[in-house]
mmCIF file of C-alpha atoms in Angstrom:
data_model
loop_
_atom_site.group_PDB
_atom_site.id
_atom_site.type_symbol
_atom_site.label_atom_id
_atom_site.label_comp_id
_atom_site.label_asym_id
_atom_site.label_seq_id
_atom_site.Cartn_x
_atom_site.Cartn_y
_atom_site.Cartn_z
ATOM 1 C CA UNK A 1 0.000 0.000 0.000
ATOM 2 C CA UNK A 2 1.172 3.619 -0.683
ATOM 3 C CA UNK A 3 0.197 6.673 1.018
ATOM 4 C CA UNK A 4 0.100 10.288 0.301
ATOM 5 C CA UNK A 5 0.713 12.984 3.133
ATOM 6 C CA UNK A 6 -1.659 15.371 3.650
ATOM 7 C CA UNK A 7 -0.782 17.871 6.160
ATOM 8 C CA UNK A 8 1.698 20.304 3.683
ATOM 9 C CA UNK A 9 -1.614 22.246 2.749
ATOM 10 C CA UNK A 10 -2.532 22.488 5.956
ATOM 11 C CA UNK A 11 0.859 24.067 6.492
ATOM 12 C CA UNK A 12 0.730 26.911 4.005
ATOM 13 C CA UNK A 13 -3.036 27.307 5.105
ATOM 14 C CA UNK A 14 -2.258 27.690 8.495
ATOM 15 C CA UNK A 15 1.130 29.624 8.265
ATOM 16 C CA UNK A 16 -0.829 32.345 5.528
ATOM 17 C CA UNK A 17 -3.949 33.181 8.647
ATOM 18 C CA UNK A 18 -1.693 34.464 11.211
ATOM 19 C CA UNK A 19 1.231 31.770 12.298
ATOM 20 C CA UNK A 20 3.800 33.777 9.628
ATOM 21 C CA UNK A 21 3.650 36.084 12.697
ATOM 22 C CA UNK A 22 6.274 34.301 14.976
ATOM 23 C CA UNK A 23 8.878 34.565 12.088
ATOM 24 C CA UNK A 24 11.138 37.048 11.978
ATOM 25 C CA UNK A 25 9.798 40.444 10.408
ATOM 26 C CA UNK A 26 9.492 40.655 6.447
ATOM 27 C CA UNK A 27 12.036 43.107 4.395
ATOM 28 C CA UNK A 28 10.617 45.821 2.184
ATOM 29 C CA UNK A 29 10.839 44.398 -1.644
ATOM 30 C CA UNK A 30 13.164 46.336 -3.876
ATOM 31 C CA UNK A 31 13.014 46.267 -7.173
ATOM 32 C CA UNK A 32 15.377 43.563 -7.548
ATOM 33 C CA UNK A 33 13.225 41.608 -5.185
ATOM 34 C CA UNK A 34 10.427 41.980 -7.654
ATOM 35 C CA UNK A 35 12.124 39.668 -10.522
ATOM 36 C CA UNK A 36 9.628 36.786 -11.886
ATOM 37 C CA UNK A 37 10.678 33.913 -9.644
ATOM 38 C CA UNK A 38 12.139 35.450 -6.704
ATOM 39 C CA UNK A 39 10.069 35.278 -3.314
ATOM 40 C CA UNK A 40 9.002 38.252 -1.995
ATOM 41 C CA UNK A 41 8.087 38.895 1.783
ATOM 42 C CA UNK A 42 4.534 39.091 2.795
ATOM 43 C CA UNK A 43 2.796 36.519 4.577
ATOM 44 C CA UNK A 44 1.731 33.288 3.166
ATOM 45 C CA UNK A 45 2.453 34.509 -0.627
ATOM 46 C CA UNK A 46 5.931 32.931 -0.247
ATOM 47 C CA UNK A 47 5.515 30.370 1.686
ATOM 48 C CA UNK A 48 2.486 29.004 -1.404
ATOM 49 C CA UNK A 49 4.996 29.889 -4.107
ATOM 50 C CA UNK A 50 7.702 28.238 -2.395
ATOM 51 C CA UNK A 51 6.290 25.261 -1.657
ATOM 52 C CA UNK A 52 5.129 24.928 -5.376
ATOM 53 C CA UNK A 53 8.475 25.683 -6.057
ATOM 54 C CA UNK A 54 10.088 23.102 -4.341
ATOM 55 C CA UNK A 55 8.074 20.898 -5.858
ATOM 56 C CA UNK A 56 8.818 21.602 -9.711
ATOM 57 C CA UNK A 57 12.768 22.728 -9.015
ATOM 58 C CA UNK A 58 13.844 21.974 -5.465
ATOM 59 C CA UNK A 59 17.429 23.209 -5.971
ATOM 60 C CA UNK A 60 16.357 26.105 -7.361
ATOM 61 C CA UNK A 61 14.080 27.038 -4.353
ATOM 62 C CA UNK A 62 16.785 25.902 -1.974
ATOM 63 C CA UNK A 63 19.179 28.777 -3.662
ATOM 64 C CA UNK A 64 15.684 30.771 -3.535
ATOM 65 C CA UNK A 65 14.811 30.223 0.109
ATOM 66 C CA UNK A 66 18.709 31.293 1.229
ATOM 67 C CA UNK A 67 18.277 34.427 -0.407
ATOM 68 C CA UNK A 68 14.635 35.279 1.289
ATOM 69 C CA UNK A 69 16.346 34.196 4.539
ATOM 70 C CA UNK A 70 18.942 36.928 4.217
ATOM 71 C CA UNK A 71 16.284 38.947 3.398
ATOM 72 C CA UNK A 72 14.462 38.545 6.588
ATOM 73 C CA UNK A 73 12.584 35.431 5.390
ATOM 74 C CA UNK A 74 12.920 34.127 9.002
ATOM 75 C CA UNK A 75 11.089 30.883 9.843
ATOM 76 C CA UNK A 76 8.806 30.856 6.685
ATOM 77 C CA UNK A 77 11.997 30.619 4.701
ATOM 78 C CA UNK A 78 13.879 27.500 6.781
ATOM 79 C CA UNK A 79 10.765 25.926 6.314
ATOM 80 C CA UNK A 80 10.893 26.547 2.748
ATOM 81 C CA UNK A 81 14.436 25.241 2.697
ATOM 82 C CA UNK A 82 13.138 22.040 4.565
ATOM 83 C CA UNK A 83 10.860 21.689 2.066
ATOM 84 C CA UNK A 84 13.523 21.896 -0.671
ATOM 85 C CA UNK A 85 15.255 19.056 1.110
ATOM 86 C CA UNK A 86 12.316 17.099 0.785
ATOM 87 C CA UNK A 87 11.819 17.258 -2.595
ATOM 88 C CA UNK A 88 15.843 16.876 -2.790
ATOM 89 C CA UNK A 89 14.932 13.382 -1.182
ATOM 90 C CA UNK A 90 17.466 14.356 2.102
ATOM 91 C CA UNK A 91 14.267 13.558 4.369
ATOM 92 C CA UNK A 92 16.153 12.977 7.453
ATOM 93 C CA UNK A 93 17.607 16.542 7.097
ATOM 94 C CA UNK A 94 14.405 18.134 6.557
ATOM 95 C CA UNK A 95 12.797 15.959 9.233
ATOM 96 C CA UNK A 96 15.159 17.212 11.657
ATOM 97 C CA UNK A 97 13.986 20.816 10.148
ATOM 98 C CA UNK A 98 10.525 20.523 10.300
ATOM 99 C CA UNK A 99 10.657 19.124 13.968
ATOM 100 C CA UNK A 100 12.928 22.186 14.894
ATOM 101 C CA UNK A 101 10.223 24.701 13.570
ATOM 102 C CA UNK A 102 7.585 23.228 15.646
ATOM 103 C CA UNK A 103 8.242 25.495 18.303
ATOM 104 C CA UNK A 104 7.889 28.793 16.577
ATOM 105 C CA UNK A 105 5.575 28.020 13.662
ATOM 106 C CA UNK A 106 3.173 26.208 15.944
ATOM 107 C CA UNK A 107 3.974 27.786 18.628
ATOM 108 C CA UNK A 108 0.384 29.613 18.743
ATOM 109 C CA UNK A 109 -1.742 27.296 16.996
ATOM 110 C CA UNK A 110 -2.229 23.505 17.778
ATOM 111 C CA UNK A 111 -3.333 22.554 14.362
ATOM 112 C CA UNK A 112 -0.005 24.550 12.494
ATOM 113 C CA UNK A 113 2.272 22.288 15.165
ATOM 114 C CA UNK A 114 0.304 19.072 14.281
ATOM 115 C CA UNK A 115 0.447 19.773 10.524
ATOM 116 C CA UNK A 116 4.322 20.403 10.702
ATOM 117 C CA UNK A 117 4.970 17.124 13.056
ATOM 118 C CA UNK A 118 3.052 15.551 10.633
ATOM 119 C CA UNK A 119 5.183 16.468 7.959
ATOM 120 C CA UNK A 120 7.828 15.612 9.380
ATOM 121 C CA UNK A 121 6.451 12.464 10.370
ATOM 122 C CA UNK A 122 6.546 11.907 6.501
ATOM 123 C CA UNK A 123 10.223 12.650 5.719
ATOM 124 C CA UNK A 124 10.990 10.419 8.038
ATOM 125 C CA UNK A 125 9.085 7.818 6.787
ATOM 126 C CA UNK A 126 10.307 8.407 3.791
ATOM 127 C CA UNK A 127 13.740 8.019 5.334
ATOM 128 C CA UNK A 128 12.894 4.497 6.484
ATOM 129 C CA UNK A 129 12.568 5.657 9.974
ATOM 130 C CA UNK A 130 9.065 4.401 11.141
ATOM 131 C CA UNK A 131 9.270 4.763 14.337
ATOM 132 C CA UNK A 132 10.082 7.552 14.626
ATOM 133 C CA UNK A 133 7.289 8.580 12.218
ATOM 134 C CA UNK A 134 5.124 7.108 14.522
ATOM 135 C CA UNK A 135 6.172 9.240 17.435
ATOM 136 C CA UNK A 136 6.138 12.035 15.785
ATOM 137 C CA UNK A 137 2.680 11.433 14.711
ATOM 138 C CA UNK A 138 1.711 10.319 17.778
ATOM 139 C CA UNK A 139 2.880 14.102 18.937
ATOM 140 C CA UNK A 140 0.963 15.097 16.490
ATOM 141 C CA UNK A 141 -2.537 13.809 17.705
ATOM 142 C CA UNK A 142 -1.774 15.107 21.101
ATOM 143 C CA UNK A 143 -2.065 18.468 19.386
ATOM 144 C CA UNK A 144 -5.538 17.761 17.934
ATOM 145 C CA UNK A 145 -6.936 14.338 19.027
ATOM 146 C CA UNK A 146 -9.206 12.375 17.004
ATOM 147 C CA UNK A 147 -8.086 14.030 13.769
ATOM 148 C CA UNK A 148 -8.891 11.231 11.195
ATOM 149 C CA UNK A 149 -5.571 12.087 8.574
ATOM 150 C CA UNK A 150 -3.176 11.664 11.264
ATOM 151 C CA UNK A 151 -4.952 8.790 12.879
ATOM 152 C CA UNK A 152 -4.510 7.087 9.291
ATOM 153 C CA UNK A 153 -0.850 8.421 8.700
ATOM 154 C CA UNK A 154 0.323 6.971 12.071
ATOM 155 C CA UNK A 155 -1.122 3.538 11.429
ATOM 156 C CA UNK A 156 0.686 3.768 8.282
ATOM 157 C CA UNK A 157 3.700 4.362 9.907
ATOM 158 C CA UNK A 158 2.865 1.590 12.487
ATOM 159 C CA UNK A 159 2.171 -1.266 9.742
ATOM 160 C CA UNK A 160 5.460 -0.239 7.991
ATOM 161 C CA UNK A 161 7.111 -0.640 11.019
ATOM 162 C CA UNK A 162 5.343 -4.038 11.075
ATOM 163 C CA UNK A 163 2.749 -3.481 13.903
ATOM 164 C CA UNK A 164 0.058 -4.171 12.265
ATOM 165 C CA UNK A 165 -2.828 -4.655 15.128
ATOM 166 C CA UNK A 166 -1.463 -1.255 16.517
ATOM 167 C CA UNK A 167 -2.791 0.176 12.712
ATOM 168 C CA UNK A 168 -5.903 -2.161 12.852
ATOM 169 C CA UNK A 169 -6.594 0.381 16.378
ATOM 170 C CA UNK A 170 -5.752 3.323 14.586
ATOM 171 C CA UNK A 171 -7.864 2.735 11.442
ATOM 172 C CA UNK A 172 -10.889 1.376 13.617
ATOM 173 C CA UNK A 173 -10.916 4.804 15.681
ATOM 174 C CA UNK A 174 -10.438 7.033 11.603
ATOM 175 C CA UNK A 175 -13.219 4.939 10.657
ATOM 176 C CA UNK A 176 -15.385 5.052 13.918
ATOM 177 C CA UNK A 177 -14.932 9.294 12.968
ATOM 178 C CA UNK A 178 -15.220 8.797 9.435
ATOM 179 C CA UNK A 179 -16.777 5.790 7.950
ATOM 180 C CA UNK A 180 -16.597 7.064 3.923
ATOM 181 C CA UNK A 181 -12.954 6.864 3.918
ATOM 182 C CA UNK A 182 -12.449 4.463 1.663
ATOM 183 C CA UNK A 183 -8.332 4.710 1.779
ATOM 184 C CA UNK A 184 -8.675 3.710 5.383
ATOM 185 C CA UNK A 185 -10.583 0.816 4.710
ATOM 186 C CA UNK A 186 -7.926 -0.420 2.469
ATOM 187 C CA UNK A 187 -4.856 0.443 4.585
ATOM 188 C CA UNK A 188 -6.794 -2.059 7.398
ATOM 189 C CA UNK A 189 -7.532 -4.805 4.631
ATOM 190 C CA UNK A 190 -3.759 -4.639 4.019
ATOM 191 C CA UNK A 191 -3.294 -5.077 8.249
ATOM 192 C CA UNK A 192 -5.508 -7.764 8.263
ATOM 193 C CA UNK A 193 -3.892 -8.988 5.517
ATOM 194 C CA UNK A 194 -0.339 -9.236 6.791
ATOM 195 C CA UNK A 195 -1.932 -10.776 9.755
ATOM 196 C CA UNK A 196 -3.482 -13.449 7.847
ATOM 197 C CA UNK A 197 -6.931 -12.332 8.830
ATOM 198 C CA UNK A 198 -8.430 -13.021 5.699
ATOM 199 C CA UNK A 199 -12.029 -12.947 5.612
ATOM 200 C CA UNK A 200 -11.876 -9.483 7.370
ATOM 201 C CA UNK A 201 -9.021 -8.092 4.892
ATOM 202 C CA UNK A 202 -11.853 -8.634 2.219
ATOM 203 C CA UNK A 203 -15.131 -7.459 4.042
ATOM 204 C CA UNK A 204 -12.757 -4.207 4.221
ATOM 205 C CA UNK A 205 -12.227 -4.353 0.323
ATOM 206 C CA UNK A 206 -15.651 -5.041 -0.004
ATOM 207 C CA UNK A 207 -16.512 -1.394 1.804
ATOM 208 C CA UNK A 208 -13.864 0.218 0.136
ATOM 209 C CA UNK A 209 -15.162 -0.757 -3.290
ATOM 210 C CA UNK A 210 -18.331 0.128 -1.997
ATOM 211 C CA UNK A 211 -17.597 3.815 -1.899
ATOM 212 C CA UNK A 212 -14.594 3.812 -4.324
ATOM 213 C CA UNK A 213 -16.454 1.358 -7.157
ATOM 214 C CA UNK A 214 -14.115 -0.853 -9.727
ATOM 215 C CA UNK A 215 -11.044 1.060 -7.911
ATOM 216 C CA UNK A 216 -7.742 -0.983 -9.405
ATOM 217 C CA UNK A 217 -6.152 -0.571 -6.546
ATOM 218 C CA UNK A 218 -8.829 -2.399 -4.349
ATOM 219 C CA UNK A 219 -9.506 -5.149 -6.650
ATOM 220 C CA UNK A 220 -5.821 -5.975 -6.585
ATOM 221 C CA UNK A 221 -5.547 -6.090 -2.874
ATOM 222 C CA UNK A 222 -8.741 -8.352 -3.376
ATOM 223 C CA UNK A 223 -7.104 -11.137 -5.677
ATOM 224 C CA UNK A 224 -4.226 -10.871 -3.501
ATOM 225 C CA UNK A 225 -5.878 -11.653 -0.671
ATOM 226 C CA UNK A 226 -7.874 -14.190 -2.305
ATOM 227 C CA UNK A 227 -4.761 -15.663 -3.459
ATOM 228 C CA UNK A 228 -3.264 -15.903 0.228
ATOM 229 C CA UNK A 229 -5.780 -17.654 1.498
ATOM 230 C CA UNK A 230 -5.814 -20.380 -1.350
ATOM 231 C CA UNK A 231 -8.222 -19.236 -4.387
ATOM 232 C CA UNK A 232 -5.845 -18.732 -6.825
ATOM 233 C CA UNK A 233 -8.877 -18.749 -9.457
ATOM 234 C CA UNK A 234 -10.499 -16.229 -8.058
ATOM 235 C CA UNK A 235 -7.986 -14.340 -7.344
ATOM 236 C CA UNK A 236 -6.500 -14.323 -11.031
ATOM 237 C CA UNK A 237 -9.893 -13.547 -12.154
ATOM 238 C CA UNK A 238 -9.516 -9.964 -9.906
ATOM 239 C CA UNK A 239 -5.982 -9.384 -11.583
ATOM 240 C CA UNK A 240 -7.530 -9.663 -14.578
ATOM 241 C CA UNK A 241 -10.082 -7.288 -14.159
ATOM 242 C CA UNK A 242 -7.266 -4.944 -12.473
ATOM 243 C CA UNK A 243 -5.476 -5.492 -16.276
ATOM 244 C CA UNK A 244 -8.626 -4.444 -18.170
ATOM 245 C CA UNK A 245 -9.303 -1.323 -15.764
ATOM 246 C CA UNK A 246 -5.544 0.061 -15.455
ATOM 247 C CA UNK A 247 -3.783 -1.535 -18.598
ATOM 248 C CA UNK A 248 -1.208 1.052 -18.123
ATOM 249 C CA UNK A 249 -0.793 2.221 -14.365
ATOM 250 C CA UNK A 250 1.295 0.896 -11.640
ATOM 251 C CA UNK A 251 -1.954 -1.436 -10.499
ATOM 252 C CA UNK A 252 -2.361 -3.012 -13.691
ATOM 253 C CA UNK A 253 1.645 -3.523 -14.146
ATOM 254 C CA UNK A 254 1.577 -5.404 -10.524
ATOM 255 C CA UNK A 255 -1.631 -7.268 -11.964
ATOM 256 C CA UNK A 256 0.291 -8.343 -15.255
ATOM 257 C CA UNK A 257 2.846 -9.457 -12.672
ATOM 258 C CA UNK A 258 0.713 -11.562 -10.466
ATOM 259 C CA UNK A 259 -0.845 -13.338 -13.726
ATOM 260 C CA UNK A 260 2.602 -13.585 -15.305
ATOM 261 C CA UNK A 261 3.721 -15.287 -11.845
ATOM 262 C CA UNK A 262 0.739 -17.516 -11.004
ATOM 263 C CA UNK A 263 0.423 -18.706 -14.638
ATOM 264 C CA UNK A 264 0.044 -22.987 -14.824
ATOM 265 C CA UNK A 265 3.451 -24.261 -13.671
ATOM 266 C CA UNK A 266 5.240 -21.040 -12.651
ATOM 267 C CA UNK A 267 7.400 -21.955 -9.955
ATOM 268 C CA UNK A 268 6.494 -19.211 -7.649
ATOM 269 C CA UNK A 269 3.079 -19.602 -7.039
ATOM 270 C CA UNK A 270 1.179 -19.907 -3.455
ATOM 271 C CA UNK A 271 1.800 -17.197 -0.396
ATOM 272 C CA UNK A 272 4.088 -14.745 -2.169
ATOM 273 C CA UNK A 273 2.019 -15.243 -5.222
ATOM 274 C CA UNK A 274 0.207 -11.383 -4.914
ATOM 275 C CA UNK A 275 2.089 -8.642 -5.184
ATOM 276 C CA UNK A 276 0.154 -5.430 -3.866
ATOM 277 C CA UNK A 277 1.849 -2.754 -6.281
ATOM 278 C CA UNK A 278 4.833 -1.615 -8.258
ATOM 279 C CA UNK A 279 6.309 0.140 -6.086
ATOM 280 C CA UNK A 280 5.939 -1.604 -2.635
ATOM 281 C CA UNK A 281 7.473 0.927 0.145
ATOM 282 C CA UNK A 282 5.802 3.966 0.912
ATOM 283 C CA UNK A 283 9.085 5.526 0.923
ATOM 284 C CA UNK A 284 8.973 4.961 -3.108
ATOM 285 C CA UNK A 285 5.445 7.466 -3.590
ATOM 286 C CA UNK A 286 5.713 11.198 -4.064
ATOM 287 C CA UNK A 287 4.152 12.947 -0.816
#
């Protein structure tokens, strides 16, 4: 299963109503300032066009963010920077950023501390480090209980750091809040999965398809599932649907796989015989 993090918009959003106030106080634009791709200070306008800018170039908005920093960019532009790193794929440095901004950034508003502990609770996930991801998410709901993304993002972390009935708890309580989340009810079918809890791994499929119908990804966790617990037929029948609905995306290739693998005398057939997706580690899908 792959996740994507949500809690960089919540970032910007929160950082643009008022947060930008703890950093340190915006330089006058000069006309140099004022060149097309150059950050200029005012609150939250930056901070969007850097992170956008990150994105697309992040060396570029690395040089970028040093230059607003000397220009007063304060806080906003480290966590610009940290951003940059990010998208530079050093996550443990811009972990270690994003954690050290917590105190100023979100110093004055729970939900801008949760979003940036989240975040970092990301890069480090993407730096293999899942546990602590899951502290750091866990720091994170402490902020703002309850809330359903980070309650989903922290069993992530959990099942990649192989406890998987501590995600089942986490994904029970998103869903208890929020029962049309159908991403949820996949991320448990996987749990249940890797704890060989069949039958539920598919009633969760089942929901998910439910609210997500003829979703590739589902129906592949499906025939994998079905394959685990000994119905290869059925299960290649689901791959093959998977082929005919994403002939060309990473669910279909991982289909094409599991049919190519699981064909009449392949050697490698039986428990490792379903492979969930193309790229198998969070770590490998873009945040």
């Amino acid at each position: 299963m792959t996740r994507r993090n949500a809690y960089l918009p919540a970032v910007l959003a929160a950082l643009s109503m008022g947060v930008a106030a703890t950093s340190a106080p915006a330089v006058a634009a000069t006309s140099a300032d004022s060149r097309p791709g150059l950050f200029r200070p005012g609150p939250g306008r930056d901070l969007q066009a850097c992170a956008a800018k990150a994105e697309a170039d992040p060396d570029g908005a690395m040089a970028e963010a040093k230059a607003w920093g000397d220009r007063g960019g304060g806080d906003q532009a480290r966590l610009c920077e940290a951003l940059a790193m990010f998208h530079k794929g050093d996550f443990k440095a811009a972990g270690t950023r994003l954690e050290a901004l917590v105190p100023t950034l979100g110093r004055d508003d729970p939900k801008a501390a949760a979003s940036l502990l989240g975040r970092a609770g990301w890069a480090w996930l993407r730096a293999g480090d899942a546990g602590r991801a899951e502290r750091l998410y866990g720091k994170a709901l402490e902020k703002v209980p309850g809330d359903v993304d980070l309650l989903i993002d922290r069993a992530f972390a959990r099942a990649e750091g192989e406890h998987f009935w501590d995600a089942v708890t986490d994904l029970d309580a998103a869903l208890a809040r929020d029962p049309t989340r159908a991403d949820a009810y996949l991320y448990r079918a996987s749990a249940h999965k890797a704890l060989s809890n069949y039958r539920q791994a598919v009633a969760d499929i089942d929901h998910a398809l439910e609210l997500k119908p003829r979703d590739p990804e589902a129906i592949l966790l499906r025939g994998n599932v079905k394959a685990l617990a000994g119905n290869l037929a059925a299960a290649r029948d689901d791959w093959m649907l998977v082929r005919r609905l994403s002939p060309e995306g990473e669910w279909g290739r991982a289909a094409a796989d599991n049919l190519s693998r699981t064909a009449a005398g392949a050697p490698d057939t039986g428990k490792d015989a379903g492979k969930d997706t193309g790229k198998d580690k969070a770590k490998q899908k873009a945040p």
